[in-house]
Tab-separated table of C-alpha atoms and ligand atoms in Angstrom:
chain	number	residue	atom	x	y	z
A	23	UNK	CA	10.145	-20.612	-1.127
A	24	UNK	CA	9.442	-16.939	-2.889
A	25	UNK	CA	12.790	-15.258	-4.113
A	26	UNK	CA	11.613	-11.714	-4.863
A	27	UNK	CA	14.384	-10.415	-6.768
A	28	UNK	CA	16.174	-6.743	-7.268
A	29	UNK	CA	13.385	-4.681	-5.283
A	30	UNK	CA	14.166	-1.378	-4.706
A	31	UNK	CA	12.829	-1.806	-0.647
A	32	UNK	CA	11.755	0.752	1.770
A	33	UNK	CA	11.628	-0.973	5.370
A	34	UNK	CA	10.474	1.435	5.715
A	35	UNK	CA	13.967	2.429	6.056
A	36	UNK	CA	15.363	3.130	2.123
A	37	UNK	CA	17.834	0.142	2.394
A	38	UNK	CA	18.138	0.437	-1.755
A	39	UNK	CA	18.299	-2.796	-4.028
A	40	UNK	CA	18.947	-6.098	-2.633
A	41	UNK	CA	16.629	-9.304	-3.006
A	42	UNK	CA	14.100	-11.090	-0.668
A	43	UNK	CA	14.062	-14.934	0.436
A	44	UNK	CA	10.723	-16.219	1.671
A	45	UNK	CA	10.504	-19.413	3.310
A	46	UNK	CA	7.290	-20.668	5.650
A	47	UNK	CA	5.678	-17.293	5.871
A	48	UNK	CA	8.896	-15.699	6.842
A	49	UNK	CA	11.616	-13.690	5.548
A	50	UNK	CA	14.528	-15.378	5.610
A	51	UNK	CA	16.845	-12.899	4.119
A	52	UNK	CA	17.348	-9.598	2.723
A	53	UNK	CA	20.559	-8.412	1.160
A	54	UNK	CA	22.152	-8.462	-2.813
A	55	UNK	CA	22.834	-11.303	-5.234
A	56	UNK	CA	20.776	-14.156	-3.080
A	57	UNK	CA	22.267	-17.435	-4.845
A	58	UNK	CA	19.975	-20.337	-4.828
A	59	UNK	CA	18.696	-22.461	-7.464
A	60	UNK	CA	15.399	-21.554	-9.178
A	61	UNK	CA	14.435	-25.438	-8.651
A	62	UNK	CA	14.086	-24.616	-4.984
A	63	UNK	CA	12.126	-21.517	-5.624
A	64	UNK	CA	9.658	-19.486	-7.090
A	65	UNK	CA	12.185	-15.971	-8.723
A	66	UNK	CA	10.524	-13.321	-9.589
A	67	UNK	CA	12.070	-10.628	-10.922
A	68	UNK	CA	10.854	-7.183	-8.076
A	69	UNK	CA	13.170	-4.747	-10.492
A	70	UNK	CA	10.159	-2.667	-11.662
A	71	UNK	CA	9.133	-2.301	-7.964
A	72	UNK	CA	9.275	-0.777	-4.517
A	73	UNK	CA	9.088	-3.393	-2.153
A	74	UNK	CA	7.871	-2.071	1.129
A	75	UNK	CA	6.465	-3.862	4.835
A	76	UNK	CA	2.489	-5.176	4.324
A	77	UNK	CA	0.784	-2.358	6.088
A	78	UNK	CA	-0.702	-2.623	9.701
A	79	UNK	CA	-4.561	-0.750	9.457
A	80	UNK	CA	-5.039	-0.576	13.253
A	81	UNK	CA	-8.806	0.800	13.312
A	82	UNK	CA	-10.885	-1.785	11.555
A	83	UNK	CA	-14.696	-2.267	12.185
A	84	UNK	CA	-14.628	-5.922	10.691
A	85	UNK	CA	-17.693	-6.604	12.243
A	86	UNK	CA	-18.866	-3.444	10.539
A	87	UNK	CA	-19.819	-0.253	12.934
A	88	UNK	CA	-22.168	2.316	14.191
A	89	UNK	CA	-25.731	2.013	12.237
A	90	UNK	CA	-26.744	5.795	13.550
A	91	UNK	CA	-29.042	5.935	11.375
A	92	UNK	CA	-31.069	3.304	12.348
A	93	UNK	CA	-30.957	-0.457	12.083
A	94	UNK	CA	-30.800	-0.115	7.778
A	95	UNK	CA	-27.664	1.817	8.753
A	96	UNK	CA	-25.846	-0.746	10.293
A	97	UNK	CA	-22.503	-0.780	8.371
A	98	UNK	CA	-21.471	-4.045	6.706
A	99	UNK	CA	-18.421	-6.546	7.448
A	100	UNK	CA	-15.255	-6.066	5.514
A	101	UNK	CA	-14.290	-8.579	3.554
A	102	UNK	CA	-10.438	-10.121	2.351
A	103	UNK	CA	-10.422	-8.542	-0.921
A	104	UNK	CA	-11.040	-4.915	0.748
A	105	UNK	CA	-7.805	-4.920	3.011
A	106	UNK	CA	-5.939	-6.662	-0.082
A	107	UNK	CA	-6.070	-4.531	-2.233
A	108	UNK	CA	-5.479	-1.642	-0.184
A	109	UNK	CA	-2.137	-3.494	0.442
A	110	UNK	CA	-3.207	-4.320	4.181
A	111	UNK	CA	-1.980	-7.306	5.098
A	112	UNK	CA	-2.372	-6.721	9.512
A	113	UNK	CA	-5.625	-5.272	10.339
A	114	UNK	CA	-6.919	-4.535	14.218
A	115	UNK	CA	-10.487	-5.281	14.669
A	116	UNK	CA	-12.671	-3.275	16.814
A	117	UNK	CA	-16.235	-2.559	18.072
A	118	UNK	CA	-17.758	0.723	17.446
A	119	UNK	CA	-20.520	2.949	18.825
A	120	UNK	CA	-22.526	-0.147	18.423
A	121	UNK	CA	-21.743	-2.981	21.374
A	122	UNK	CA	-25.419	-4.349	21.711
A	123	UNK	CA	-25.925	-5.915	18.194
A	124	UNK	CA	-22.401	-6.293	17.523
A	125	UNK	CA	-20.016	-8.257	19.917
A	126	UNK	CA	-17.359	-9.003	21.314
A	127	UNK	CA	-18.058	-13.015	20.488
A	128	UNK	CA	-18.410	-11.891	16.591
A	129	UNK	CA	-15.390	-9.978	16.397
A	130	UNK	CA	-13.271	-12.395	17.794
A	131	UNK	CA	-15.033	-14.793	14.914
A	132	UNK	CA	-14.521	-12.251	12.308
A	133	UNK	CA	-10.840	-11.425	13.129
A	134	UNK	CA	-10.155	-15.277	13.189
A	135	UNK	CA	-12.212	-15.711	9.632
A	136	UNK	CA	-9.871	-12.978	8.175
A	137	UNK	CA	-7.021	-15.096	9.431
A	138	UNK	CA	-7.872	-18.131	8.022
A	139	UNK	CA	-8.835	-16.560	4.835
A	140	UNK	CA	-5.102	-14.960	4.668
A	141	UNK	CA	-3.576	-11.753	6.518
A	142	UNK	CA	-3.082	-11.416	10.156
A	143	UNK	CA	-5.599	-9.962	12.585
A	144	UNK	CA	-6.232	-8.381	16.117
A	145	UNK	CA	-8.480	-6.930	18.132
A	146	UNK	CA	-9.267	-4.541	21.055
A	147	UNK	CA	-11.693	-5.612	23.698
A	148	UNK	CA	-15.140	-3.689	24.217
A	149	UNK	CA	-16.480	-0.753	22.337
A	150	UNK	CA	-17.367	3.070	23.221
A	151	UNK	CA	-18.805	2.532	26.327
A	152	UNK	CA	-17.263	2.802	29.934
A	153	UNK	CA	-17.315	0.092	31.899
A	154	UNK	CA	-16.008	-2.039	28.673
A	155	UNK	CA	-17.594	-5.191	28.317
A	156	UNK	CA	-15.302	-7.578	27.487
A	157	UNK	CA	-15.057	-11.615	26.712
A	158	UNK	CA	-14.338	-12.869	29.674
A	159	UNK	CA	-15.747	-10.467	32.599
A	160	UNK	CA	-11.814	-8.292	32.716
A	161	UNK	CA	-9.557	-6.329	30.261
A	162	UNK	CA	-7.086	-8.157	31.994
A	163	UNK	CA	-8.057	-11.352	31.849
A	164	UNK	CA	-9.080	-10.694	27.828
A	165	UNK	CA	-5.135	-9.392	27.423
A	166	UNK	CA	-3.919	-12.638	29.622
A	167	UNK	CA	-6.337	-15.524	28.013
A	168	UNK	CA	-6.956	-14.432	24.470
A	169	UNK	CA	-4.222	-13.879	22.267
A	170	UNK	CA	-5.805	-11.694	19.249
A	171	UNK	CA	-6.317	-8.718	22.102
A	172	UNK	CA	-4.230	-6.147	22.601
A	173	UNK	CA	-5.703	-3.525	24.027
A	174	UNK	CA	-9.029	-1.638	25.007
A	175	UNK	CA	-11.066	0.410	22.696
A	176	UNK	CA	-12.562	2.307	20.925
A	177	UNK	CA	-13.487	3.789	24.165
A	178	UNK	CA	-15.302	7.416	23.181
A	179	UNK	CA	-14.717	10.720	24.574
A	180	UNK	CA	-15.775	14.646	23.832
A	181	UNK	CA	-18.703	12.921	21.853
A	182	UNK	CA	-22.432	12.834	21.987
A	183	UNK	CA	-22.509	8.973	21.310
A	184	UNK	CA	-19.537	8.632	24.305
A	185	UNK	CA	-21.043	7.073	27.668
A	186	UNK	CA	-19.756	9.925	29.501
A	187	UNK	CA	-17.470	8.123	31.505
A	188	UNK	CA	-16.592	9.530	34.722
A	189	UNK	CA	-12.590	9.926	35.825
A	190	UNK	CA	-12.697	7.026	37.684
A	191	UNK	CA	-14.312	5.078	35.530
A	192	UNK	CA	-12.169	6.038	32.169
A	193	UNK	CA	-8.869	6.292	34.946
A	194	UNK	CA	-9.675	2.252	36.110
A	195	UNK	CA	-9.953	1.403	32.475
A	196	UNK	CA	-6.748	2.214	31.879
A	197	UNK	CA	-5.298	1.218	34.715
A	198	UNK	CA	-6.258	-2.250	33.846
A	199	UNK	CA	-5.372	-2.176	30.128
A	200	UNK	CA	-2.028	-1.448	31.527
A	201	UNK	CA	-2.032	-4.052	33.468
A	202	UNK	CA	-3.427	-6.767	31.633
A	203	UNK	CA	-0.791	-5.390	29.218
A	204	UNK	CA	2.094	-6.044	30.994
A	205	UNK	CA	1.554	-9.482	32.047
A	206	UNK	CA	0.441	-10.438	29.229
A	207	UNK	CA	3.487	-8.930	27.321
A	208	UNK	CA	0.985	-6.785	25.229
A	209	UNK	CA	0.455	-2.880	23.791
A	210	UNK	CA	-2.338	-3.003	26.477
A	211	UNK	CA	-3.366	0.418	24.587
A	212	UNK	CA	-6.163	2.155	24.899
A	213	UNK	CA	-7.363	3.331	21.736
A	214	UNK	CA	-9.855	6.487	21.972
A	215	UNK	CA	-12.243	7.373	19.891
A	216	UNK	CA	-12.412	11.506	20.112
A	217	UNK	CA	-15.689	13.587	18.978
A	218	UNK	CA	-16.225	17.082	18.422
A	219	UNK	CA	-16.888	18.120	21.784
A	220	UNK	CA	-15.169	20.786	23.305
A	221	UNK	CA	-13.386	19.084	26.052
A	222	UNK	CA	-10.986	17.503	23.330
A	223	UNK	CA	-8.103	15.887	25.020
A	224	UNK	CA	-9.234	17.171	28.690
A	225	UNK	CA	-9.839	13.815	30.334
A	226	UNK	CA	-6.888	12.176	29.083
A	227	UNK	CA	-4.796	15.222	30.341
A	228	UNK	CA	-6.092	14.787	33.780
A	229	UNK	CA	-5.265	11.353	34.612
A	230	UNK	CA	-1.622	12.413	32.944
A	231	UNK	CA	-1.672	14.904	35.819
A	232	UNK	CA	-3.226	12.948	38.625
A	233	UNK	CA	-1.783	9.289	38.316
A	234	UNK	CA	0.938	7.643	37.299
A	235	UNK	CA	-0.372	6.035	34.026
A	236	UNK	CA	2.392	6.976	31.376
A	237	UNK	CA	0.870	9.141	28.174
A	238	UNK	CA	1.944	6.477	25.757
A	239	UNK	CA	-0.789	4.232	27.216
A	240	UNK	CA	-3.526	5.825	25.568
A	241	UNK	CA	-3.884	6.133	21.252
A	242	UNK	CA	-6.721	8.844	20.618
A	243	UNK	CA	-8.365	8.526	17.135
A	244	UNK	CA	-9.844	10.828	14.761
A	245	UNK	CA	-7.305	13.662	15.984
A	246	UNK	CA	-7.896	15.307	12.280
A	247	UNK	CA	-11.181	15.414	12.496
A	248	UNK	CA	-11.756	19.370	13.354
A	249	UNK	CA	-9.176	22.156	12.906
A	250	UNK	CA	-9.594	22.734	17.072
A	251	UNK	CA	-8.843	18.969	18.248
A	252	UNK	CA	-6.299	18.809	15.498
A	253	UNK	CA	-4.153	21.543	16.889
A	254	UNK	CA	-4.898	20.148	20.307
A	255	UNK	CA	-3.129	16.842	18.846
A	256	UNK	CA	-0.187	18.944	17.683
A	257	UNK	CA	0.617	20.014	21.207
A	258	UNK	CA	-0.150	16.240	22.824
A	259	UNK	CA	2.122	14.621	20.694
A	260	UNK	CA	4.931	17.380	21.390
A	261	UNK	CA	4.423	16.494	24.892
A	262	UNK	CA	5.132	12.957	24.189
A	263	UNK	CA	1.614	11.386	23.408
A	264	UNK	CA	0.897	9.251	20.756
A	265	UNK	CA	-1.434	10.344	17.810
A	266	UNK	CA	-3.736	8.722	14.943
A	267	UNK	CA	-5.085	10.277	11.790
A	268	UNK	CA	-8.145	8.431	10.219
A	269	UNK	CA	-7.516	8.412	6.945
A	270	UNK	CA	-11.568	7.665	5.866
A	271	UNK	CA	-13.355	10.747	5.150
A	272	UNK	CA	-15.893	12.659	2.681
A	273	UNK	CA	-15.858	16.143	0.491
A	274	UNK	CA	-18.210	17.193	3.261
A	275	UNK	CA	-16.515	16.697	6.513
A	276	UNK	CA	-13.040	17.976	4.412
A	277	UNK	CA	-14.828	20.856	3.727
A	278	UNK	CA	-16.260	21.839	7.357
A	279	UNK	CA	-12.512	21.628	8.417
A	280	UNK	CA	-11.522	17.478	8.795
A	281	UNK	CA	-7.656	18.141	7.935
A	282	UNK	CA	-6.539	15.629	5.419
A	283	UNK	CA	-4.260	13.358	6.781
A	284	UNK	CA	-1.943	13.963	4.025
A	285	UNK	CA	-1.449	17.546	4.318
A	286	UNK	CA	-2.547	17.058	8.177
A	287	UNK	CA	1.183	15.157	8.102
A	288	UNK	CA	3.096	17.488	6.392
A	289	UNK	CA	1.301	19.976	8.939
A	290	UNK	CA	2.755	17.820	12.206
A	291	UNK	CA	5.909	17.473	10.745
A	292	UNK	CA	6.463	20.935	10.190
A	293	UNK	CA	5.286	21.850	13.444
A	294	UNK	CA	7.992	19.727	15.066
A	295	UNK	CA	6.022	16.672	16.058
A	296	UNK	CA	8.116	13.173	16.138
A	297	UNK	CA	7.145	10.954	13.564
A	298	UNK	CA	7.220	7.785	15.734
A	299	UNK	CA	4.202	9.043	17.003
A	300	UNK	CA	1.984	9.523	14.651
A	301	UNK	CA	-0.182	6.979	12.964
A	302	UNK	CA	-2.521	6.296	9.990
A	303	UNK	CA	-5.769	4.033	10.670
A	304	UNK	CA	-8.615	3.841	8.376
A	305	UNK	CA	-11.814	3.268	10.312
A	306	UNK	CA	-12.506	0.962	7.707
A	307	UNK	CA	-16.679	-0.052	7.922
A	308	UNK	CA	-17.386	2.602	10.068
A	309	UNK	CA	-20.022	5.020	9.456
A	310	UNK	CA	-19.230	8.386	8.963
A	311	UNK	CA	-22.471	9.693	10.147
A	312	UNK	CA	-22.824	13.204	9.208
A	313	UNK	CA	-25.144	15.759	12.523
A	314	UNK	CA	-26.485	19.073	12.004
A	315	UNK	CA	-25.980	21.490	14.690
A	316	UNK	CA	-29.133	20.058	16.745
A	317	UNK	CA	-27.499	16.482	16.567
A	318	UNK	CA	-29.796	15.367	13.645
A	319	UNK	CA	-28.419	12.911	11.224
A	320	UNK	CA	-27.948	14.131	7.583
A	321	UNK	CA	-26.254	11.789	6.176
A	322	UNK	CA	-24.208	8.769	6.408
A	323	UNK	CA	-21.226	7.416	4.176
A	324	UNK	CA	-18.984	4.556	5.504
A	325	UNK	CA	-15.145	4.050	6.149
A	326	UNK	CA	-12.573	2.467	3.275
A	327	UNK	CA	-9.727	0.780	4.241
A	328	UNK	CA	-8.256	1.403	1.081
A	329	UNK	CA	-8.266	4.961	1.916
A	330	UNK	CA	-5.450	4.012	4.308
A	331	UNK	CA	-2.597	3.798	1.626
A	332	UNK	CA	-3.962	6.433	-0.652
A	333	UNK	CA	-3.392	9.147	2.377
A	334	UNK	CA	0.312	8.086	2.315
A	335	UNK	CA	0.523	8.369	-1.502
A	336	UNK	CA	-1.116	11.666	-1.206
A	337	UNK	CA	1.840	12.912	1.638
A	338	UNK	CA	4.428	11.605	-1.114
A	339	UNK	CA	2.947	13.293	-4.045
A	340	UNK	CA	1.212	16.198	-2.969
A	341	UNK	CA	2.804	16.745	0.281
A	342	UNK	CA	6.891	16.191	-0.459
A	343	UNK	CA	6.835	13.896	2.207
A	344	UNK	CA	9.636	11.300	1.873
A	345	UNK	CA	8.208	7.512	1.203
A	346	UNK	CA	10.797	6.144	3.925
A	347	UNK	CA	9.443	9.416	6.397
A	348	UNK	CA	5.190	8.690	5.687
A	349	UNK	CA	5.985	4.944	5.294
A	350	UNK	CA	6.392	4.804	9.084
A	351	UNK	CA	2.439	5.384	9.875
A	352	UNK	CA	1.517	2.397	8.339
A	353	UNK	CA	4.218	-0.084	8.977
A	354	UNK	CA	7.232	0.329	11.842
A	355	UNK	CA	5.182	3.008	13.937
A	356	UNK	CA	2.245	0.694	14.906
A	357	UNK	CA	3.905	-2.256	14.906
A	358	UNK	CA	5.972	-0.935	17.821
A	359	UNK	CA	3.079	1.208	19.092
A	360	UNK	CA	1.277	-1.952	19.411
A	361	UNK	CA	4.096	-4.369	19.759
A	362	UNK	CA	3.233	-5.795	16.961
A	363	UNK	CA	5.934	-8.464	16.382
A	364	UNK	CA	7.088	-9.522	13.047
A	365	UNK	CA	5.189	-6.556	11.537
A	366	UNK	CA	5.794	-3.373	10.320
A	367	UNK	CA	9.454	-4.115	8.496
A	368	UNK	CA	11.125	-6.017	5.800
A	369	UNK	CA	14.142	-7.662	7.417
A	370	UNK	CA	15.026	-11.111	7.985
A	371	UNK	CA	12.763	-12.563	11.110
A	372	UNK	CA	10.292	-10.673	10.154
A	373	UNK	CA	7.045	-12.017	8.804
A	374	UNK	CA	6.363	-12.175	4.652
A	375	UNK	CA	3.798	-9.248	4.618
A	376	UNK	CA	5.061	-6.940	1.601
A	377	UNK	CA	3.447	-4.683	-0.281
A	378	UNK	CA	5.120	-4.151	-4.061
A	379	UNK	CA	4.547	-0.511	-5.753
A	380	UNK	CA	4.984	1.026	-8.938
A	381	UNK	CA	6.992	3.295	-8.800
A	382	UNK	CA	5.502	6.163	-11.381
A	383	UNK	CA	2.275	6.418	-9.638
A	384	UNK	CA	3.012	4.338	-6.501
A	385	UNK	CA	-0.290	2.323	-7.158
A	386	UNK	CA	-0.553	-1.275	-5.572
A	387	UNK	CA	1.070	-3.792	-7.878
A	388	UNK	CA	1.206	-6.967	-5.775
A	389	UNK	CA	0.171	-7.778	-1.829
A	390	UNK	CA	1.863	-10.981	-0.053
A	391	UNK	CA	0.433	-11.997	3.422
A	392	UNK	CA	2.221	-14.505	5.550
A	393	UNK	CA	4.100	-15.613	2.434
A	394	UNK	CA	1.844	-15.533	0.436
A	395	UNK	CA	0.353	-13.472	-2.792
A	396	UNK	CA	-3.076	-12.398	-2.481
A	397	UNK	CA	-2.634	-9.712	-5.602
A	398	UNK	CA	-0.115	-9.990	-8.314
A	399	UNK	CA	0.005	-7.695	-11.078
A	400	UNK	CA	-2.725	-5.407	-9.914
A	401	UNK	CA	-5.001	-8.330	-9.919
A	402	UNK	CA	-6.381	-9.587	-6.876
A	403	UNK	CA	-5.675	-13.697	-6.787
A	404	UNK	CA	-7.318	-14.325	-3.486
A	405	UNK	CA	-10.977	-13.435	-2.341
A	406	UNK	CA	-12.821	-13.882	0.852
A	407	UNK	CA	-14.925	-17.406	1.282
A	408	UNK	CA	-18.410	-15.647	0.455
A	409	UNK	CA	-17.374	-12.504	-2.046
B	518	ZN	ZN1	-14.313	6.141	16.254
């Protein structure tokens, strides 16, 4: 057992100072003054700390991603110690651009490896092209048979490198994913990458307008990525939808109008969009492949998933956001987004995934995953099998 004692916890609701049992991976209890003899645990005193939920980086490429550069582009696997110290402790894996030298087969392997080697993983089923290949020949029968899925993606739209699904196609992929995700008791999201086309949101909107398929079904990525889809996002989530902010970026793209999340957050906020639907994800080991205006590769940088916390640092700091307000897209928002259970909060029930912060410069002190501390005082204690 883990006694984490005194932490001043976010979770992500500010519940103040109170103390934390840990017993078998799982919280046991949260509230002031915990009595129980040091023989049967490990104290520590969490007084210098913020204790807040492990956060939940839904828009891994584990099995790395893209490669549009060629085949000395392809983008490498992430390893433990990345998510770890970026105070990840849930990642969701998921094919890219890439779903001919990258599978379905290896992600499942990855996500499993990760695991084994310490924080809890998922995955979505297929990659950017529509029809989605899958494991087993169906979304739905990926959602029913194989527990690490939870949804379909990242299924690309308004972008060059998209399949150019037609409605029916993209409309039957979602029909499924809902399906699959209701009998299997699963998100059955579909996550959606979005380019820089034009068409933004368009095909989404339509089969809003022409089935049945509720809006929250569908989690479209990358919605900072140009000042036009951005404001396009504003509006969507307004109208209900559900939004995520990639959180890995360059000087470059920032400065041919990618809105950083942090400020992009502030911007949503004030603009009267509902927190609960807004997330962070880091597109961690994807490549950030850089076109001219004739579709030519420039350059090509890749995706951090520590980037993921430092965005919600940067909404505290620089942005006045409130740490129990920009806390949410990391932790409580896709938990429940994603249904997510046991993740997302500190509260009894829940599993041990908590993050401890300093609280001057609200840098990573310590990371526990499933009960367990991968990085104590800024040190990282547990690596992956080959790093
Ligand atoms: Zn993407």
């Amino acid at each position: 057992m883990l006694l984490l004692r005194n932490a001043d916890i976010y979770a992500p609701a500010k519940l103040g100072r109170a103390d934390i049992l840990i017993a078998g991976g799982r919280i046991e209890r949260v509230e002031p003054g915990i009595r129980i003899s040091d023989s049967y645990c490990d104290a520590v005193d969490a007084s210098p700390f913020i204790a807040v939920p492990g956060l939940i980086d839904g828009h891994v490429h584990v099995t790395g991603g893209g490669g549009e550069g060629g085949y000395a582009t392809r983008t490498p696997e992430v390893m433990l110690s990345d998510a770890v110290r970026g105070g990840v402790t849930t990642v969701v894996g998921c094919l890219g651009t890439d779903g001919v030298t990258r599978s379905m087969a290896g992600l499942l392997a990855k996500a499993r490896g990760l695991d084994e080697e310490g924080i809890s993983t998922f995955i979505y089923t297929g990659h950017y092209a529509v029809p989605v290949r899958t494991l087993t020949g169906s979304i739905e029968q990926d959602l029913l048979f194989i527990d690490k899925v939870i949804g379909v993606g990242e299924v690309a739209l308004s972008d060059h490198r998209s399949s150019q699904p037609t409605f029916d196609q993209f409309v039957r992929t979602a029909a499924e994913a809902r399906r699959g995700g209701m009998l299997s008791g699963k998100a059955g999201i579909v996550n959606v990458h979005m380019g820089d086309g034009p068409r933004g949101l368009a095909l989404i909107r339509r089969v809003l307008a022409e089935t049945e398929i509720p809006i929250t079904q569908f989690l479209p990525t990358h919605i900072n990525r140009n000042p036009m889809l951005f404001d396009e996002g504003i509006a969507y989530a307004k109208s209900g939808g559900l939004v995520d902010f990639t959180t890995s970026t360059v000087p470059a793209f920032l400065d041919e109008g990618e809105v950083k999340c942090s400020a992009g957050l502030r911007r949503m906020l004030d603009g009267g969009v509902d927190i609960s639907h807004i997330t962070f994800t880091s597109d961690g080991q994807g490549s950030l492949p850089d076109f001219d205006a004739q579709g030519r590769l420039r350059r090509l940088e890749i995706g951090r998933v520590t980037s993921l916390f430092a965005e919600v640092r940067d909404a505290v700091r620089d942005e006045h956001v409130p740490l129990e307000i920009a806390l949410q897209v990391v932790t409580s928002t896709p938990a429940r987004i994603l249904k997510l259970r046991g993740k997302g909060v500190v509260a009894a029930g829940a599993d041990a995934d908590i993050v401890l912060l300093d609280p001057g410069d609200l840098g990573i002190c310590g990371t526990i995953a499933k009960g367990r501390w991968l990085m104590r005082d800024r040190q990282g204690l547990v690596k992956g099998t080959f790093e």
